[in-house]
Amino acid sequence: KALLAVRGRADLLIVNAASKSFDGLRLAAQVRSDEHTRHTPILAIVEQDERIVYANQALAQIFGYPQPEALLGRRAATIQGEQDNERLQEFGRKRVRGEPVSSVYVFRGRKKDGHPVDVEASVSSAEIAGKTYLISVVRDIRERLDLEAQLRHAQKMESVGQLAAGVAHDFNNIMTIIQCHTCLLLASGHLEPT
C-alpha cells in the first residue's frame, strides 16, 4: 500500500491508497476503514464535481440526516447555506486548480430541515489517479460562537462600567470643589447659612 498524505493540512487525515486506479467509491471505502477516520468527529470527501463521495455518521448528524448514505452523491451545496454557497464553491474550485486558499472556512450550513447551523471546515485536497478530492473535517461551532458572544457582551459591560466610573470620578471631583468653596465662604463669614 502506498501512503498518501493530504495536501494543505497533513495533520488532518492520512489516507491509505491501495492503487492508482481509485475512483470516489473506492476512496470512500478505504477512508471508511482507516483507523484515523473512525475517530474524526465529522468528515466529508467531495469530488471535483462538488459531489459528496463519503460522509461519516457525525457529519450526517450535524446536518440532520439519519444516515451518512443520505448525503452520498449529493452536491456539497446541499449542506452549505445559501449566503455562503457561492464563496465556498469558489474556494473549492481554486483549491482543485492548486491556487492558494485558506484551509479553514467558517460558514453557515443548512440542515436537512432547512435550519441553519454554524460550522467550521478544515479543508485539504488529495489527488488520486488524476482526480482531485476535497477532504473536509467539519466542526459545529455554535457553542464557541455563543461563548464569543458572551465574551463580547462582558467586554461591553466592562467598558460601560469603566465609563460610568470615570464619569462618577469626574462628577465627584467637581462636587469636591463646590463643597470646598462653600466651606470657605461659610468660614469667611461672607455667607450666612440658611
PDB file of C-alpha atoms in Angstrom:
ATOM      1  CA  LYS A   1       0.000   0.000   0.000  1.00  0.00           C
ATOM      2  CA  ALA A   2       1.195   3.437  -0.856  1.00  0.00           C
ATOM      3  CA  LEU A   3       0.803   6.196   1.698  1.00  0.00           C
ATOM      4  CA  LEU A   4      -0.953   9.338   0.518  1.00  0.00           C
ATOM      5  CA  ALA A   5      -0.623  12.473   2.631  1.00  0.00           C
ATOM      6  CA  VAL A   6      -3.300  15.067   2.161  1.00  0.00           C
ATOM      7  CA  ARG A   7      -2.009  18.406   0.840  1.00  0.00           C
ATOM      8  CA  GLY A   8      -2.644  21.523   2.883  1.00  0.00           C
ATOM      9  CA  ARG A   9      -3.209  20.168   6.384  1.00  0.00           C
ATOM     10  CA  ALA A  10      -1.420  16.812   6.513  1.00  0.00           C
ATOM     11  CA  ASP A  11      -2.205  16.510  10.217  1.00  0.00           C
ATOM     12  CA  LEU A  12      -5.923  16.210   9.464  1.00  0.00           C
ATOM     13  CA  LEU A  13      -6.003  12.922   7.647  1.00  0.00           C
ATOM     14  CA  ILE A  14      -3.783  10.257   6.160  1.00  0.00           C
ATOM     15  CA  VAL A  15      -5.420   8.048   3.589  1.00  0.00           C
ATOM     16  CA  ASN A  16      -4.034   4.626   2.672  1.00  0.00           C
ATOM     17  CA  ALA A  17      -4.173   4.282  -1.095  1.00  0.00           C
ATOM     18  CA  ALA A  18      -4.279   0.745  -2.490  1.00  0.00           C
ATOM     19  CA  SER A  19      -3.615   1.624  -6.122  1.00  0.00           C
ATOM     20  CA  LYS A  20      -3.528   4.477  -8.589  1.00  0.00           C
ATOM     21  CA  SER A  21      -6.849   3.444 -10.152  1.00  0.00           C
ATOM     22  CA  PHE A  22      -9.072   4.802  -7.356  1.00  0.00           C
ATOM     23  CA  ASP A  23     -12.490   6.177  -8.060  1.00  0.00           C
ATOM     24  CA  GLY A  24     -14.610   8.022  -5.493  1.00  0.00           C
ATOM     25  CA  LEU A  25     -16.302   4.907  -4.131  1.00  0.00           C
ATOM     26  CA  ARG A  26     -13.054   3.009  -3.620  1.00  0.00           C
ATOM     27  CA  LEU A  27     -11.533   6.067  -1.941  1.00  0.00           C
ATOM     28  CA  ALA A  28     -14.552   6.330   0.341  1.00  0.00           C
ATOM     29  CA  ALA A  29     -14.366   2.632   1.202  1.00  0.00           C
ATOM     30  CA  GLN A  30     -10.664   2.938   2.016  1.00  0.00           C
ATOM     31  CA  VAL A  31     -11.178   6.033   4.151  1.00  0.00           C
ATOM     32  CA  ARG A  32     -14.109   4.365   5.910  1.00  0.00           C
ATOM     33  CA  SER A  33     -11.817   1.558   7.009  1.00  0.00           C
ATOM     34  CA  ASP A  34      -8.945   3.857   8.004  1.00  0.00           C
ATOM     35  CA  GLU A  35      -8.425   3.845  11.795  1.00  0.00           C
ATOM     36  CA  HIS A  36      -7.940   7.636  11.937  1.00  0.00           C
ATOM     37  CA  THR A  37     -11.286   8.457  10.308  1.00  0.00           C
ATOM     38  CA  ARG A  38     -13.223   6.427  12.858  1.00  0.00           C
ATOM     39  CA  HIS A  39     -12.151   8.982  15.456  1.00  0.00           C
ATOM     40  CA  THR A  40     -12.564  12.063  13.256  1.00  0.00           C
ATOM     41  CA  PRO A  41     -15.606  13.894  14.562  1.00  0.00           C
ATOM     42  CA  ILE A  42     -17.113  14.972  11.252  1.00  0.00           C
ATOM     43  CA  LEU A  43     -15.661  14.102   7.865  1.00  0.00           C
ATOM     44  CA  ALA A  44     -16.668  14.635   4.246  1.00  0.00           C
ATOM     45  CA  ILE A  45     -14.893  13.858   0.985  1.00  0.00           C
ATOM     46  CA  VAL A  46     -16.031  15.745  -2.112  1.00  0.00           C
ATOM     47  CA  GLU A  47     -15.106  15.088  -5.746  1.00  0.00           C
ATOM     48  CA  GLN A  48     -14.072  17.731  -8.274  1.00  0.00           C
ATOM     49  CA  ASP A  49     -17.678  17.945  -9.481  1.00  0.00           C
ATOM     50  CA  GLU A  50     -18.651  19.007  -5.934  1.00  0.00           C
ATOM     51  CA  ARG A  51     -20.479  15.744  -5.143  1.00  0.00           C
ATOM     52  CA  ILE A  52     -20.080  14.100  -1.742  1.00  0.00           C
ATOM     53  CA  VAL A  53     -18.500  10.639  -2.073  1.00  0.00           C
ATOM     54  CA  TYR A  54     -18.002   9.980   1.633  1.00  0.00           C
ATOM     55  CA  ALA A  55     -19.619  11.253   4.820  1.00  0.00           C
ATOM     56  CA  ASN A  56     -19.405   9.778   8.294  1.00  0.00           C
ATOM     57  CA  GLN A  57     -22.223   9.485  10.829  1.00  0.00           C
ATOM     58  CA  ALA A  58     -21.146  12.614  12.694  1.00  0.00           C
ATOM     59  CA  LEU A  59     -21.436  14.743   9.530  1.00  0.00           C
ATOM     60  CA  ALA A  60     -24.883  13.328   8.797  1.00  0.00           C
ATOM     61  CA  GLN A  61     -25.959  14.037  12.363  1.00  0.00           C
ATOM     62  CA  ILE A  62     -24.803  17.657  12.413  1.00  0.00           C
ATOM     63  CA  PHE A  63     -26.765  18.364   9.230  1.00  0.00           C
ATOM     64  CA  GLY A  64     -29.846  16.436  10.375  1.00  0.00           C
ATOM     65  CA  TYR A  65     -29.600  13.335   8.172  1.00  0.00           C
ATOM     66  CA  PRO A  66     -30.374   9.950   9.739  1.00  0.00           C
ATOM     67  CA  GLN A  67     -27.579   8.113   7.914  1.00  0.00           C
ATOM     68  CA  PRO A  68     -24.443   9.288   6.065  1.00  0.00           C
ATOM     69  CA  GLU A  69     -25.576   7.410   2.953  1.00  0.00           C
ATOM     70  CA  ALA A  70     -28.305  10.034   2.550  1.00  0.00           C
ATOM     71  CA  LEU A  71     -25.588  12.560   1.661  1.00  0.00           C
ATOM     72  CA  LEU A  72     -23.700  10.420  -0.858  1.00  0.00           C
ATOM     73  CA  GLY A  73     -23.959  11.645  -4.431  1.00  0.00           C
ATOM     74  CA  ARG A  74     -25.441  14.982  -3.390  1.00  0.00           C
ATOM     75  CA  ARG A  75     -23.732  18.255  -4.194  1.00  0.00           C
ATOM     76  CA  ALA A  76     -21.846  19.908  -1.339  1.00  0.00           C
ATOM     77  CA  ALA A  77     -24.252  22.841  -1.788  1.00  0.00           C
ATOM     78  CA  THR A  78     -26.868  20.619  -0.093  1.00  0.00           C
ATOM     79  CA  ILE A  79     -25.275  21.303   3.296  1.00  0.00           C
ATOM     80  CA  GLN A  80     -23.991  24.805   2.579  1.00  0.00           C
ATOM     81  CA  GLY A  81     -26.138  27.801   3.416  1.00  0.00           C
ATOM     82  CA  GLU A  82     -27.307  29.956   0.523  1.00  0.00           C
ATOM     83  CA  GLN A  83     -25.377  33.040   1.653  1.00  0.00           C
ATOM     84  CA  ASP A  84     -22.049  31.130   1.756  1.00  0.00           C
ATOM     85  CA  ASN A  85     -22.584  28.639  -1.071  1.00  0.00           C
ATOM     86  CA  GLU A  86     -21.001  30.619  -3.927  1.00  0.00           C
ATOM     87  CA  ARG A  87     -17.996  31.663  -1.797  1.00  0.00           C
ATOM     88  CA  LEU A  88     -17.346  28.084  -0.654  1.00  0.00           C
ATOM     89  CA  GLN A  89     -17.701  26.693  -4.180  1.00  0.00           C
ATOM     90  CA  GLU A  90     -15.162  29.228  -5.441  1.00  0.00           C
ATOM     91  CA  PHE A  91     -12.735  28.266  -2.646  1.00  0.00           C
ATOM     92  CA  GLY A  92     -13.174  24.612  -3.651  1.00  0.00           C
ATOM     93  CA  ARG A  93     -12.564  25.346  -7.347  1.00  0.00           C
ATOM     94  CA  LYS A  94      -9.424  27.327  -6.512  1.00  0.00           C
ATOM     95  CA  ARG A  95      -8.160  24.509  -4.287  1.00  0.00           C
ATOM     96  CA  VAL A  96      -8.775  21.962  -7.082  1.00  0.00           C
ATOM     97  CA  ARG A  97      -6.829  24.197  -9.506  1.00  0.00           C
ATOM     98  CA  GLY A  98      -3.970  24.342  -6.995  1.00  0.00           C
ATOM     99  CA  GLU A  99      -4.381  28.033  -6.229  1.00  0.00           C
ATOM    100  CA  PRO A 100      -3.576  29.177  -2.690  1.00  0.00           C
ATOM    101  CA  VAL A 101      -6.670  29.489  -0.489  1.00  0.00           C
ATOM    102  CA  SER A 102      -7.361  29.327   3.201  1.00  0.00           C
ATOM    103  CA  SER A 103      -7.579  25.840   4.656  1.00  0.00           C
ATOM    104  CA  VAL A 104     -10.139  26.818   7.315  1.00  0.00           C
ATOM    105  CA  TYR A 105     -13.591  28.188   6.489  1.00  0.00           C
ATOM    106  CA  VAL A 106     -16.314  29.363   8.830  1.00  0.00           C
ATOM    107  CA  PHE A 107     -19.757  29.281   7.295  1.00  0.00           C
ATOM    108  CA  ARG A 108     -23.437  28.850   7.999  1.00  0.00           C
ATOM    109  CA  GLY A 109     -24.531  25.427   6.834  1.00  0.00           C
ATOM    110  CA  ARG A 110     -28.023  24.186   6.108  1.00  0.00           C
ATOM    111  CA  LYS A 111     -29.622  21.225   7.862  1.00  0.00           C
ATOM    112  CA  LYS A 112     -31.936  18.822   6.070  1.00  0.00           C
ATOM    113  CA  ASP A 113     -34.949  20.642   7.572  1.00  0.00           C
ATOM    114  CA  GLY A 114     -33.621  23.991   6.305  1.00  0.00           C
ATOM    115  CA  HIS A 115     -32.470  25.316   9.685  1.00  0.00           C
ATOM    116  CA  PRO A 116     -29.035  26.964   9.769  1.00  0.00           C
ATOM    117  CA  VAL A 117     -26.041  25.538  11.610  1.00  0.00           C
ATOM    118  CA  ASP A 118     -22.759  27.377  12.217  1.00  0.00           C
ATOM    119  CA  VAL A 119     -19.766  25.246  11.249  1.00  0.00           C
ATOM    120  CA  GLU A 120     -16.049  25.476  10.601  1.00  0.00           C
ATOM    121  CA  ALA A 121     -14.380  23.292   7.991  1.00  0.00           C
ATOM    122  CA  SER A 122     -10.692  22.453   7.689  1.00  0.00           C
ATOM    123  CA  VAL A 123     -10.227  21.519   4.044  1.00  0.00           C
ATOM    124  CA  SER A 124      -7.396  19.718   2.291  1.00  0.00           C
ATOM    125  CA  SER A 125      -7.096  18.202  -1.148  1.00  0.00           C
ATOM    126  CA  ALA A 126      -5.752  14.897  -2.382  1.00  0.00           C
ATOM    127  CA  GLU A 127      -5.052  13.837  -5.951  1.00  0.00           C
ATOM    128  CA  ILE A 128      -5.570  10.194  -6.802  1.00  0.00           C
ATOM    129  CA  ALA A 129      -5.282   8.835 -10.336  1.00  0.00           C
ATOM    130  CA  GLY A 130      -5.505  12.335 -11.750  1.00  0.00           C
ATOM    131  CA  LYS A 131      -8.690  13.149  -9.850  1.00  0.00           C
ATOM    132  CA  THR A 132      -8.727  15.719  -7.050  1.00  0.00           C
ATOM    133  CA  TYR A 133     -10.779  15.183  -3.915  1.00  0.00           C
ATOM    134  CA  LEU A 134     -11.530  17.767  -1.234  1.00  0.00           C
ATOM    135  CA  ILE A 135     -11.350  16.344   2.266  1.00  0.00           C
ATOM    136  CA  SER A 136     -13.101  18.337   4.974  1.00  0.00           C
ATOM    137  CA  VAL A 137     -13.128  17.961   8.726  1.00  0.00           C
ATOM    138  CA  VAL A 138     -16.204  19.894   9.875  1.00  0.00           C
ATOM    139  CA  ARG A 139     -16.894  21.116  13.399  1.00  0.00           C
ATOM    140  CA  ASP A 140     -20.087  22.513  14.884  1.00  0.00           C
ATOM    141  CA  ILE A 141     -19.070  25.881  16.341  1.00  0.00           C
ATOM    142  CA  ARG A 142     -22.393  27.006  17.829  1.00  0.00           C
ATOM    143  CA  GLU A 143     -21.060  26.671  21.375  1.00  0.00           C
ATOM    144  CA  ARG A 144     -17.871  28.568  20.514  1.00  0.00           C
ATOM    145  CA  LEU A 145     -19.868  31.362  18.851  1.00  0.00           C
ATOM    146  CA  ASP A 146     -22.149  31.569  21.893  1.00  0.00           C
ATOM    147  CA  LEU A 147     -19.120  31.849  24.189  1.00  0.00           C
ATOM    148  CA  GLU A 148     -17.582  34.520  21.939  1.00  0.00           C
ATOM    149  CA  ALA A 149     -20.863  36.477  22.057  1.00  0.00           C
ATOM    150  CA  GLN A 150     -20.895  36.202  25.861  1.00  0.00           C
ATOM    151  CA  LEU A 151     -17.285  37.427  25.979  1.00  0.00           C
ATOM    152  CA  ARG A 152     -18.101  40.404  23.732  1.00  0.00           C
ATOM    153  CA  HIS A 153     -21.092  41.231  25.949  1.00  0.00           C
ATOM    154  CA  ALA A 154     -18.917  41.024  29.075  1.00  0.00           C
ATOM    155  CA  GLN A 155     -16.319  43.278  27.442  1.00  0.00           C
ATOM    156  CA  LYS A 156     -19.031  45.802  26.528  1.00  0.00           C
ATOM    157  CA  MET A 157     -20.335  45.754  30.095  1.00  0.00           C
ATOM    158  CA  GLU A 158     -16.794  46.243  31.398  1.00  0.00           C
ATOM    159  CA  SER A 159     -16.367  49.244  29.083  1.00  0.00           C
ATOM    160  CA  VAL A 160     -19.675  50.729  30.262  1.00  0.00           C
ATOM    161  CA  GLY A 161     -18.605  50.166  33.867  1.00  0.00           C
ATOM    162  CA  GLN A 162     -15.272  51.889  33.276  1.00  0.00           C
ATOM    163  CA  LEU A 163     -17.036  54.787  31.548  1.00  0.00           C
ATOM    164  CA  ALA A 164     -19.516  55.116  34.443  1.00  0.00           C
ATOM    165  CA  ALA A 165     -16.679  55.010  36.958  1.00  0.00           C
ATOM    166  CA  GLY A 166     -14.857  57.728  35.033  1.00  0.00           C
ATOM    167  CA  VAL A 167     -17.960  59.936  34.904  1.00  0.00           C
ATOM    168  CA  ALA A 168     -18.598  59.374  38.619  1.00  0.00           C
ATOM    169  CA  HIS A 169     -14.974  60.249  39.404  1.00  0.00           C
ATOM    170  CA  ASP A 170     -15.180  63.476  37.365  1.00  0.00           C
ATOM    171  CA  PHE A 171     -18.517  64.364  38.985  1.00  0.00           C
ATOM    172  CA  ASN A 172     -17.040  63.666  42.415  1.00  0.00           C
ATOM    173  CA  ASN A 173     -14.103  65.988  41.641  1.00  0.00           C
ATOM    174  CA  ILE A 174     -16.496  68.816  40.686  1.00  0.00           C
ATOM    175  CA  MET A 175     -18.618  68.218  43.786  1.00  0.00           C
ATOM    176  CA  THR A 176     -15.480  68.322  45.980  1.00  0.00           C
ATOM    177  CA  ILE A 177     -14.515  71.707  44.514  1.00  0.00           C
ATOM    178  CA  ILE A 178     -18.042  73.078  45.110  1.00  0.00           C
ATOM    179  CA  GLN A 179     -18.072  71.727  48.668  1.00  0.00           C
ATOM    180  CA  CYS A 180     -14.637  73.212  49.435  1.00  0.00           C
ATOM    181  CA  HIS A 181     -15.612  76.652  48.073  1.00  0.00           C
ATOM    182  CA  THR A 182     -18.876  76.525  50.049  1.00  0.00           C
ATOM    183  CA  CYS A 183     -16.970  75.688  53.254  1.00  0.00           C
ATOM    184  CA  LEU A 184     -14.522  78.547  52.639  1.00  0.00           C
ATOM    185  CA  LEU A 185     -17.355  81.016  52.049  1.00  0.00           C
ATOM    186  CA  LEU A 186     -19.090  79.872  55.220  1.00  0.00           C
ATOM    187  CA  ALA A 187     -15.844  80.061  57.207  1.00  0.00           C
ATOM    188  CA  SER A 188     -15.056  83.571  55.946  1.00  0.00           C
ATOM    189  CA  GLY A 189     -18.352  84.921  57.229  1.00  0.00           C
ATOM    190  CA  HIS A 190     -19.361  86.451  53.919  1.00  0.00           C
ATOM    191  CA  LEU A 191     -22.177  83.972  53.517  1.00  0.00           C
ATOM    192  CA  GLU A 192     -24.820  83.164  56.078  1.00  0.00           C
ATOM    193  CA  PRO A 193     -26.225  79.634  56.256  1.00  0.00           C
ATOM    194  CA  THR A 194     -29.963  79.285  55.595  1.00  0.00           C
TER     195      THR A 194
END
